[in-house]
Short mmCIF file of C-alpha atoms and ligand atoms in Angstrom, two decimals:
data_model
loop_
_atom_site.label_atom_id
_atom_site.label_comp_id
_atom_site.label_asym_id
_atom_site.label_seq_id
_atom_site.Cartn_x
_atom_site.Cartn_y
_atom_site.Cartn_z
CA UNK A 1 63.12 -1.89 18.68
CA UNK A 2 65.94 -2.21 16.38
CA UNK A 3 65.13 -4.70 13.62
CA UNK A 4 68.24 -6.35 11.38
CA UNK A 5 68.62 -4.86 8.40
CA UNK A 6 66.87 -7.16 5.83
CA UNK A 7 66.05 -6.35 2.28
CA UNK A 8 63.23 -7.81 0.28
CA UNK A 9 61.73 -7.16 -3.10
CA UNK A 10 59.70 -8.84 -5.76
CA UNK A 11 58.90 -9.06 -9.62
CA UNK A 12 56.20 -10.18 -11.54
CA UNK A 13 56.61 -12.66 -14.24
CA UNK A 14 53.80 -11.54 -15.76
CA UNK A 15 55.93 -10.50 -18.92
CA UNK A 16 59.05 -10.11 -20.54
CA UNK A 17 61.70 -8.87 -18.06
CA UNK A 18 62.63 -4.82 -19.58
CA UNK A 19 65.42 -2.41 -18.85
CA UNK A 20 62.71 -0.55 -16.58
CA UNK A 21 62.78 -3.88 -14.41
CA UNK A 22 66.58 -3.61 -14.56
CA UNK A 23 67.95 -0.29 -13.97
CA UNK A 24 65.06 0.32 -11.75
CA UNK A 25 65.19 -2.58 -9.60
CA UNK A 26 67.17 -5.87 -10.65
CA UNK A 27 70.66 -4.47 -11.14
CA UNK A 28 70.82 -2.64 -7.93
CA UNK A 29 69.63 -5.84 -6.08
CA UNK A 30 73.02 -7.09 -6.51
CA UNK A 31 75.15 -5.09 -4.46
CA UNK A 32 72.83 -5.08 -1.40
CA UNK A 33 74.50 -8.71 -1.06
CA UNK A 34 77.59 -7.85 0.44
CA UNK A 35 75.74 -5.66 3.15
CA UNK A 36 72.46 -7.02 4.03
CA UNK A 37 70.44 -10.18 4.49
CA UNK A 38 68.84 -10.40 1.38
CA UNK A 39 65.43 -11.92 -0.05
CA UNK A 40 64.53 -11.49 -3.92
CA UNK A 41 61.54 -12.99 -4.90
CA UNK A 42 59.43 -13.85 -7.98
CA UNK A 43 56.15 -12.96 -7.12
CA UNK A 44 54.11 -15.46 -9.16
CA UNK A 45 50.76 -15.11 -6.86
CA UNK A 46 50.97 -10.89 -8.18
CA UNK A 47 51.36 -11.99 -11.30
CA UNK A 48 48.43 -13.73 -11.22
CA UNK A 49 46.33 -10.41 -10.24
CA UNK A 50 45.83 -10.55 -14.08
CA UNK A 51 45.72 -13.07 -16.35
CA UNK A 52 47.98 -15.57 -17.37
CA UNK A 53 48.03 -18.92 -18.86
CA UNK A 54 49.45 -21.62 -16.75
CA UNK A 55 52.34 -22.19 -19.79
CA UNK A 56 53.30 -18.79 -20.13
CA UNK A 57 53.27 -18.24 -15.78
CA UNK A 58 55.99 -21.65 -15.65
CA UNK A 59 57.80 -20.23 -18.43
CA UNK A 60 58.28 -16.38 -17.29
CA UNK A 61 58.83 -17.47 -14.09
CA UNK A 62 61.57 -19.85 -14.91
CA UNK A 63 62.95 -16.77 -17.24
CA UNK A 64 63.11 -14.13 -14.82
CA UNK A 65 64.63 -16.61 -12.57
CA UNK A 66 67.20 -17.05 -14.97
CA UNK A 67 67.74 -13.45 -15.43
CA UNK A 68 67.96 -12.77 -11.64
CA UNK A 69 70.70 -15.36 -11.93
CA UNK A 70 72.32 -13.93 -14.83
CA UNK A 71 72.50 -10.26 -13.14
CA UNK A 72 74.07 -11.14 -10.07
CA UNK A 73 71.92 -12.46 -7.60
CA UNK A 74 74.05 -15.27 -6.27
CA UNK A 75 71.43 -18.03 -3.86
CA UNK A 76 74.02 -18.92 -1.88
CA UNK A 77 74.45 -15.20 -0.40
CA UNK A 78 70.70 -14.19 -1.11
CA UNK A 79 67.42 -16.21 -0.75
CA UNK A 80 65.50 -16.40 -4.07
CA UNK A 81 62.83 -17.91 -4.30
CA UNK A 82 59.05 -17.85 -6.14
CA UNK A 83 56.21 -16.82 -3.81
CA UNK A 84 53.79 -19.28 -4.57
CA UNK A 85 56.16 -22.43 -2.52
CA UNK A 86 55.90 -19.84 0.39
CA UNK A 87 52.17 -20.55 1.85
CA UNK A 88 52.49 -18.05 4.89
CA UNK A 89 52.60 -14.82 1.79
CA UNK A 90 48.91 -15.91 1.33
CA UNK A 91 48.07 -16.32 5.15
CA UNK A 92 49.25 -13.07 6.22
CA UNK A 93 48.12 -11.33 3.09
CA UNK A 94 44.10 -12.58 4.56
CA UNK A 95 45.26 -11.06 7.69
CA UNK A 96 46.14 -7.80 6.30
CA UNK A 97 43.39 -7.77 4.04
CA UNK A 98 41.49 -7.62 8.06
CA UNK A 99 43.50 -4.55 8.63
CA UNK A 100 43.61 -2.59 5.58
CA UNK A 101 40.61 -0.29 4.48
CA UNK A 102 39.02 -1.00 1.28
CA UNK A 103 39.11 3.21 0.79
CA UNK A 104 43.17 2.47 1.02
CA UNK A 105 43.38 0.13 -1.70
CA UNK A 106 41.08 2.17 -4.13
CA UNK A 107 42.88 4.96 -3.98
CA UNK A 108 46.09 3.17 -5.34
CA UNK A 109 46.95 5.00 -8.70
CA UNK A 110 48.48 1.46 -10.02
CA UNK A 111 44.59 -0.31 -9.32
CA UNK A 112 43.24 3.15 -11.29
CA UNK A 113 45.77 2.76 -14.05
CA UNK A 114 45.23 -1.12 -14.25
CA UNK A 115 41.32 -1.66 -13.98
CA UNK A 116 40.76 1.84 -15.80
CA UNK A 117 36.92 2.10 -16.53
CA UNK A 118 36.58 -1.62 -15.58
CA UNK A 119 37.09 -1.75 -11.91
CA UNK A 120 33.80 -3.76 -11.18
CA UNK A 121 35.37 -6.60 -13.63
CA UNK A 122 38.86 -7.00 -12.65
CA UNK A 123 39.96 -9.44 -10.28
CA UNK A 124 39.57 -8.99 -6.40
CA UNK A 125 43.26 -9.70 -6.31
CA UNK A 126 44.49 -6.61 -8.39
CA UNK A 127 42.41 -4.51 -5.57
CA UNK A 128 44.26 -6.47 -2.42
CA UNK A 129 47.25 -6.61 -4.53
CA UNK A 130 48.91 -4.34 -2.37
CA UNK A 131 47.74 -6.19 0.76
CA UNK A 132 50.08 -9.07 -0.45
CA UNK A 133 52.68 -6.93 -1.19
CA UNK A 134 52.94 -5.65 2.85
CA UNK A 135 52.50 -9.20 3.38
CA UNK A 136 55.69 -10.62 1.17
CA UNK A 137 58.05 -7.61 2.78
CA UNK A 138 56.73 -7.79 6.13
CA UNK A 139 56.38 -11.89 6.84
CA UNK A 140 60.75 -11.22 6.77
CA UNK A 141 60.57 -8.10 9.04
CA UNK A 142 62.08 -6.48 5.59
CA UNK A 143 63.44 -3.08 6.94
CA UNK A 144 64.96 -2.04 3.33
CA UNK A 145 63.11 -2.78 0.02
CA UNK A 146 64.33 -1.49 -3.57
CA UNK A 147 61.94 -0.32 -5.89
CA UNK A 148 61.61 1.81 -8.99
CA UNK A 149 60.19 4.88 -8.24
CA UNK A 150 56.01 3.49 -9.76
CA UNK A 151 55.92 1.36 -6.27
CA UNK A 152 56.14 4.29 -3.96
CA UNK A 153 52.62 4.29 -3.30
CA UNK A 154 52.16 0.55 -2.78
CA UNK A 155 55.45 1.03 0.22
CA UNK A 156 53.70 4.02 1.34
CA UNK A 157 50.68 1.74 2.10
CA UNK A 158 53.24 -1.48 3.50
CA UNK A 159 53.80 1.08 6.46
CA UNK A 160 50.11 2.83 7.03
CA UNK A 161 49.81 -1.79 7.00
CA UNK A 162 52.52 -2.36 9.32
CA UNK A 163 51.43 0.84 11.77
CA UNK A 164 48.07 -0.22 12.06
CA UNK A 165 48.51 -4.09 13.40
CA UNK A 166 51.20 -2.33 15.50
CA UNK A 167 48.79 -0.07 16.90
CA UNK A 168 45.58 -2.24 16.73
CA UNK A 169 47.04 -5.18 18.38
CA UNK A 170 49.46 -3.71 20.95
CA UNK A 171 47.88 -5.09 24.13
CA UNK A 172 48.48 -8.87 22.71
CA UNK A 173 51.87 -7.71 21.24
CA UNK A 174 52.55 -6.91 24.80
CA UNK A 175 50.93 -9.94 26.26
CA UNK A 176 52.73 -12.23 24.20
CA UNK A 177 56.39 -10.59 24.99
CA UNK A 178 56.89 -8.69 21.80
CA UNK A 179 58.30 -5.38 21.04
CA UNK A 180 55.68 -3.05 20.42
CA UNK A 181 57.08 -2.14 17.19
CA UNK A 182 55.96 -5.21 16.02
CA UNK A 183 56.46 -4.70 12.34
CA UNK A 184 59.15 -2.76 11.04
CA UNK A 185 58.13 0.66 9.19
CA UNK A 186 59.87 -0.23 5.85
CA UNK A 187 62.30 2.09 4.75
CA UNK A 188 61.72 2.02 0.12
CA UNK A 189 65.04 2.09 -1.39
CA UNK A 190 64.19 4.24 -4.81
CA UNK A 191 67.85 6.02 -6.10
CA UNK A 192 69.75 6.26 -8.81
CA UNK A 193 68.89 7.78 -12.58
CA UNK A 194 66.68 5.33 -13.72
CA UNK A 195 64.03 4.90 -11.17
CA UNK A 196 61.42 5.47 -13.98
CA UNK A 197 62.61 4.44 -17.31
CA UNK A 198 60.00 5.49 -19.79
CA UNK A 199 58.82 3.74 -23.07
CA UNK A 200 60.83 4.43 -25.99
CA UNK A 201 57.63 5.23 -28.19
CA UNK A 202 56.37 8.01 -25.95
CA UNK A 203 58.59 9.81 -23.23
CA UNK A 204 55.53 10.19 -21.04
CA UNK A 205 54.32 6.51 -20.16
CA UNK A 206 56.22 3.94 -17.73
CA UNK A 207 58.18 1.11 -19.83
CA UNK A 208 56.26 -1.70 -19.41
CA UNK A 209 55.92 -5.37 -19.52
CA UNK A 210 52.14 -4.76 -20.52
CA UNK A 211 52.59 -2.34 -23.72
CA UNK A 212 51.26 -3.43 -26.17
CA UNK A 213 54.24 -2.19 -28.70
CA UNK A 214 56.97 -4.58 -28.46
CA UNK A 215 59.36 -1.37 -29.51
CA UNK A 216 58.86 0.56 -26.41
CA UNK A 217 61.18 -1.62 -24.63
CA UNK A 218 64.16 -3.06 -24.47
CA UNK A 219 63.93 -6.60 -23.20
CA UNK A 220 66.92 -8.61 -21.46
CA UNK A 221 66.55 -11.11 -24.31
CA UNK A 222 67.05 -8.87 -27.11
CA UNK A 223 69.92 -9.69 -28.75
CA UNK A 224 72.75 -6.81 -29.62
CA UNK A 225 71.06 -6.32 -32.95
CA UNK A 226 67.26 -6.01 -31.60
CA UNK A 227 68.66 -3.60 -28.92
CA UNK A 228 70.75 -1.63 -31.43
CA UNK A 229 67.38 -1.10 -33.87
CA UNK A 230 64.96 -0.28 -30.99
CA UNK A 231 67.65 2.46 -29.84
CA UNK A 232 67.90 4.22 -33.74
CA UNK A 233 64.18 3.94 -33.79
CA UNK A 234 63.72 5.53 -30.42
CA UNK A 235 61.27 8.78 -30.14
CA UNK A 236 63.98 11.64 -29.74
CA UNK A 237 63.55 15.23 -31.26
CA UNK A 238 65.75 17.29 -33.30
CA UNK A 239 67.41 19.65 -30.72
CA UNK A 240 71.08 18.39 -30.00
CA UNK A 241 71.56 17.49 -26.24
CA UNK A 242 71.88 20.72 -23.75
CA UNK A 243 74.96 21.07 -21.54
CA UNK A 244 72.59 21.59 -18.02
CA UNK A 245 70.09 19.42 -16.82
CA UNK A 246 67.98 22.35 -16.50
CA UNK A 247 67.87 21.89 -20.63
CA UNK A 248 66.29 18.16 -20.04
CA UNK A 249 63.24 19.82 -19.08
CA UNK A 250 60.38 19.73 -21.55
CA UNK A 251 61.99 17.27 -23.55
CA UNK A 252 61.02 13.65 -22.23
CA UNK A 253 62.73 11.34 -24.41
CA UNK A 254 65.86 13.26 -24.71
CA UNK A 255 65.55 13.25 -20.45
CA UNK A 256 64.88 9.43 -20.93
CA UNK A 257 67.65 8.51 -23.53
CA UNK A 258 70.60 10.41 -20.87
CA UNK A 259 68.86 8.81 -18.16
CA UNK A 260 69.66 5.55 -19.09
CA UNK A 261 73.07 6.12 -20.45
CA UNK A 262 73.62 7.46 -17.24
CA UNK A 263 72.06 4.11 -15.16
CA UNK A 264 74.13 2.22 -17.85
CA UNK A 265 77.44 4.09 -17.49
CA UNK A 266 77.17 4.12 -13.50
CA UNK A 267 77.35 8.19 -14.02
CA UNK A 268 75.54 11.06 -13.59
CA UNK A 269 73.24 12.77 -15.85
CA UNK A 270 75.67 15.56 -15.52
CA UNK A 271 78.49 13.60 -16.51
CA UNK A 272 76.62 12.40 -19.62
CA UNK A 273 75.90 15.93 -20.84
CA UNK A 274 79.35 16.99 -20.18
CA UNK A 275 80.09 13.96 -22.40
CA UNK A 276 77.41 14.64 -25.37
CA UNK A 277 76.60 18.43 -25.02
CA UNK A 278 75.94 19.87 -28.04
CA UNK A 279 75.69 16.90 -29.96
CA UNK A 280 72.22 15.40 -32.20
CA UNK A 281 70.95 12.62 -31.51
CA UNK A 282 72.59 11.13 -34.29
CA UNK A 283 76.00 10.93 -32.57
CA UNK A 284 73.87 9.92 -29.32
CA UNK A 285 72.00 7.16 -30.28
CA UNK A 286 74.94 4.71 -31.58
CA UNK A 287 77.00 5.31 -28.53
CA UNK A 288 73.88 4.42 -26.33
CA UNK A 289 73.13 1.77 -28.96
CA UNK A 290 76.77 0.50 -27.94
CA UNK A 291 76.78 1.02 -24.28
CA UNK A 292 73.63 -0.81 -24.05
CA UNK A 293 74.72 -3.79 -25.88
CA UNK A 294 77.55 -4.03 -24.24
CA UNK A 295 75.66 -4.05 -21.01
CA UNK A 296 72.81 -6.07 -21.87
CA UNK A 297 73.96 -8.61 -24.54
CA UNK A 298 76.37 -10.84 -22.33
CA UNK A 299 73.36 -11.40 -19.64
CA UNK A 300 71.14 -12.21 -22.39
CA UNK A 301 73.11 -15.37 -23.12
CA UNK A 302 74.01 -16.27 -19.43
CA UNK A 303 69.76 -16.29 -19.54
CA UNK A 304 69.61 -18.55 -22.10
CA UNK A 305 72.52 -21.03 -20.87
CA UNK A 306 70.42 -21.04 -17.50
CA UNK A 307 67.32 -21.75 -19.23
CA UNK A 308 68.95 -24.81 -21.42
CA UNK A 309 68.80 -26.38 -18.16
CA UNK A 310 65.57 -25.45 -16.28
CA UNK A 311 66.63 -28.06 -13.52
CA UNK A 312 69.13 -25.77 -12.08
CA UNK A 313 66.76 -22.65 -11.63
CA UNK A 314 63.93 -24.88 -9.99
CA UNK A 315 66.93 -26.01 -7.60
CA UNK A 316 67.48 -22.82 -6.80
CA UNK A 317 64.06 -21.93 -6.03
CA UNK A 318 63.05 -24.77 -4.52
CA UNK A 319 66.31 -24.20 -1.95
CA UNK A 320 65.04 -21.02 -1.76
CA UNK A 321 61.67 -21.38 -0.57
CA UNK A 322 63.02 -24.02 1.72
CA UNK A 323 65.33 -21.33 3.51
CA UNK A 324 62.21 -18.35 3.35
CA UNK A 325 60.06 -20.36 4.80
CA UNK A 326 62.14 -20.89 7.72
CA UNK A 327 61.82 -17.60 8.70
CA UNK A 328 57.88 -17.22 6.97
CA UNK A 329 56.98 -19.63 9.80
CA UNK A 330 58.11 -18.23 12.72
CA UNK A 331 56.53 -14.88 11.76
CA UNK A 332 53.44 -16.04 11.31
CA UNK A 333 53.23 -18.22 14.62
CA UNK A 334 53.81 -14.87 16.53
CA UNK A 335 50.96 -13.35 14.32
CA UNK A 336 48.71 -16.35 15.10
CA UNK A 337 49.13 -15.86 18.39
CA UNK A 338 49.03 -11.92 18.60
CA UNK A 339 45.43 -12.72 16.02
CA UNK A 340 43.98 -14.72 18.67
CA UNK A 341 43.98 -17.95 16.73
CA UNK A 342 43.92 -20.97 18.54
CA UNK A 343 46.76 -23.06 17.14
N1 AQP B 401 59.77 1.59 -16.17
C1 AQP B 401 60.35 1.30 -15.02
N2 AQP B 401 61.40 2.02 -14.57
C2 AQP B 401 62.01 1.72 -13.41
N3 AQP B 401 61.61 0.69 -12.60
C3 AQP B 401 60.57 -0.05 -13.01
N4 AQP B 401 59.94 -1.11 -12.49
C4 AQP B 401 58.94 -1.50 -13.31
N5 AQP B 401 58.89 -0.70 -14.38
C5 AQP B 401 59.88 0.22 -14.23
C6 AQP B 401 60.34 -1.73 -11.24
O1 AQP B 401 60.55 -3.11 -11.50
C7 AQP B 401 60.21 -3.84 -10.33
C8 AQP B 401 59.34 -5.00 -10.69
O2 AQP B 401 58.12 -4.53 -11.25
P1 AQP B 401 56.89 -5.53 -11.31
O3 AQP B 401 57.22 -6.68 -12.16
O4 AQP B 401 56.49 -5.90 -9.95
O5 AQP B 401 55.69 -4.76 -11.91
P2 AQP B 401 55.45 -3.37 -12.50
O6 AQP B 401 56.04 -2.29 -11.67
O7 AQP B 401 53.99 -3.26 -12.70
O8 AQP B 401 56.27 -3.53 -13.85
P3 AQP B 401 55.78 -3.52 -15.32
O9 AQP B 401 56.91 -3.94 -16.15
O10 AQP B 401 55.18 -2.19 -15.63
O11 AQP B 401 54.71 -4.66 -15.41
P4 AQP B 401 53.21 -4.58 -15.87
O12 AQP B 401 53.22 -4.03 -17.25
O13 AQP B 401 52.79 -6.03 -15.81
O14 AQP B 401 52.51 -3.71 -14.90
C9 AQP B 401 59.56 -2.88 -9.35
O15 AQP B 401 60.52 -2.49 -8.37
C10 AQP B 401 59.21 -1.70 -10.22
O16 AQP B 401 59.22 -0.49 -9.48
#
């Protein structure tokens, strides 16, 4: 069966929104507008996976509504809308908590990195998290879904999802006039230079809404001088900058630091050696320092002139859950009725 090409994909406001979020995922949400139906979500049931107070949950989610907003996504070409006004992510999340294994959602490196020693204490929801995830991508018969490159795993496990109603439930899919191909096999959408922006303390661990040092990432409401001091206090090293890729290797930070000039710039890695071959990291920095500002600064106060007036962004989401849910329901009256449930 040949599904429309739909694109969904989600983020937690369990945090301050960093450049990891945006180079990874946000910013190329925004030209997938012009070609596909899109959905972009803020996935405040994830977010609660760990916890959060109820102030600081209305307030990041309200934020990174704003910043969605302020990088592009435009609700009158895309849906956007928070997951929690959407009741069907929660039904068919149960029903694809039926079909997954348990042994497929311990084996999730993001549940290992997450509960660490403590996996009898953390919440039941950080171990099904990824059962909600398949659930929010496939409820829209999502066929495309960009990601940074940390969520490969968690799509890897959408499909084994998707495969298994397909296969376990193919004499009712039948029955009830479907396609077999029920749900689509999602295709993950993970490109570009930056689809793992590290910290900027330590070239070998993810940036990260949940490190605990506020300098290991840029955040979109830094303003040009906070993003201009966390880039001069970056970890580099003394080499100066090779003139191959091939010279990026071994040297994290310095792979990190071109990386996201490169996401930045729209160029290539390539293109940014050719550009600062040869040259320290004191010629580097302030031109990434620049760049970056220059980037980042002029979102950071469409942000905060969205969130002067929080009416407009609950608009928005409230329009968008309206429109989401349309299509929510119809998907899961077909599952109902491939389930078995009497309705
Ligand atoms: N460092 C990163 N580089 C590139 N992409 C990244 N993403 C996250 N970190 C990086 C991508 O951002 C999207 C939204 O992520 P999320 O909010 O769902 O949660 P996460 O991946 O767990 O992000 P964080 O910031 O690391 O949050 P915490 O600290 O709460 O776990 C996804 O597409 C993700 O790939």
């Amino acid at each position: 069966m040949s599904f429309t090409p739909r694109v969904f994909s989600g983020i937690q406001p369990s945090g301050d929104l960093h450049l990891g979020n945006y180079l990874g995922a946000m910013r190329r949400f925004v030209p997938l507008q012009d070609s596909h139906d899109c959905l972009y979500c803020v996935v405040d049931m994830h977010a609660i996976t760990v916890w959060q107070t109820p102030e600081d949950l209305r307030r990041t989610t309200l934020e990174l509504t704003a910043s969605y907003l302020a990088a592009g996504i435009d609700p009158k070409k895309s849906i956007l809308f928070n997951q929690s006004q959407v009741h069907q992510h929660a039904e068919l999340a149960w029903v694809f908590n039926c079909v997954a294994r348990i042994g497929w959602m311990t084996r999730m490196t993001q549940f290992k990195d997450k509960a660490g020693k403590n996996s009898e204490n953390v919440s039941l929801g950080l171990l099904a998290y990824p059962s909600l995830m398949a659930a929010d991508i496939l409820l829209y018969k999502a066929t495309h879904v960009p990601v940074g490159d940390d969520q490969k795993q968690h799509l890897e496990l959408t499909r084994d999802i998707a495969q298994k109603f397909n296969n376990d439930f193919a004499d009712s899919i039948a029955s009830n006039g479907f396609d077999k191909e029920y749900f689509p096999v999602t295709e993950p959408l993970i490109a570009g230079p930056a689809t793992r922006v590290m910290s900027l303390r330590d070239g070998s661990k993810k940036m990260s809404k949940s490190d605990p040092s506020d300098q290991s990432r840029i955040v979109l409401t830094d303003d040009a001088d906070t993003i201009a001091k966390k880039i001069k206090k970056a970890k580099s090293d003394a080499e100066p900058l090779p003139t191959e890729l091939d010279g990026l290797k071994g040297r994290p930070e310095a792979d990190n630091l071109v990386g996201i000039y490169a996401a930045l710039s729209g160029k290539s890695k390539q293109d940014v050696l050719d550009a600062f071959g040869g040259q320290g990291f004191g010629a580097f920095k302030p031109a990434l320092a620049e760049l970056a500002v220059t980037e980042l600064a002029p979102m950071a106060d469409e942000i905060r002139r969205y969130l002067a007036d929080p009416t407009e962004i609950e608009a928005v989401l409230r329009d968008g859950a309206e429109r989401a849910s349309v299509i929510a329901a119809e998907t899961m009256g077909q599952v109902r009725d491939i389930i078995g449930f009497v309705r």
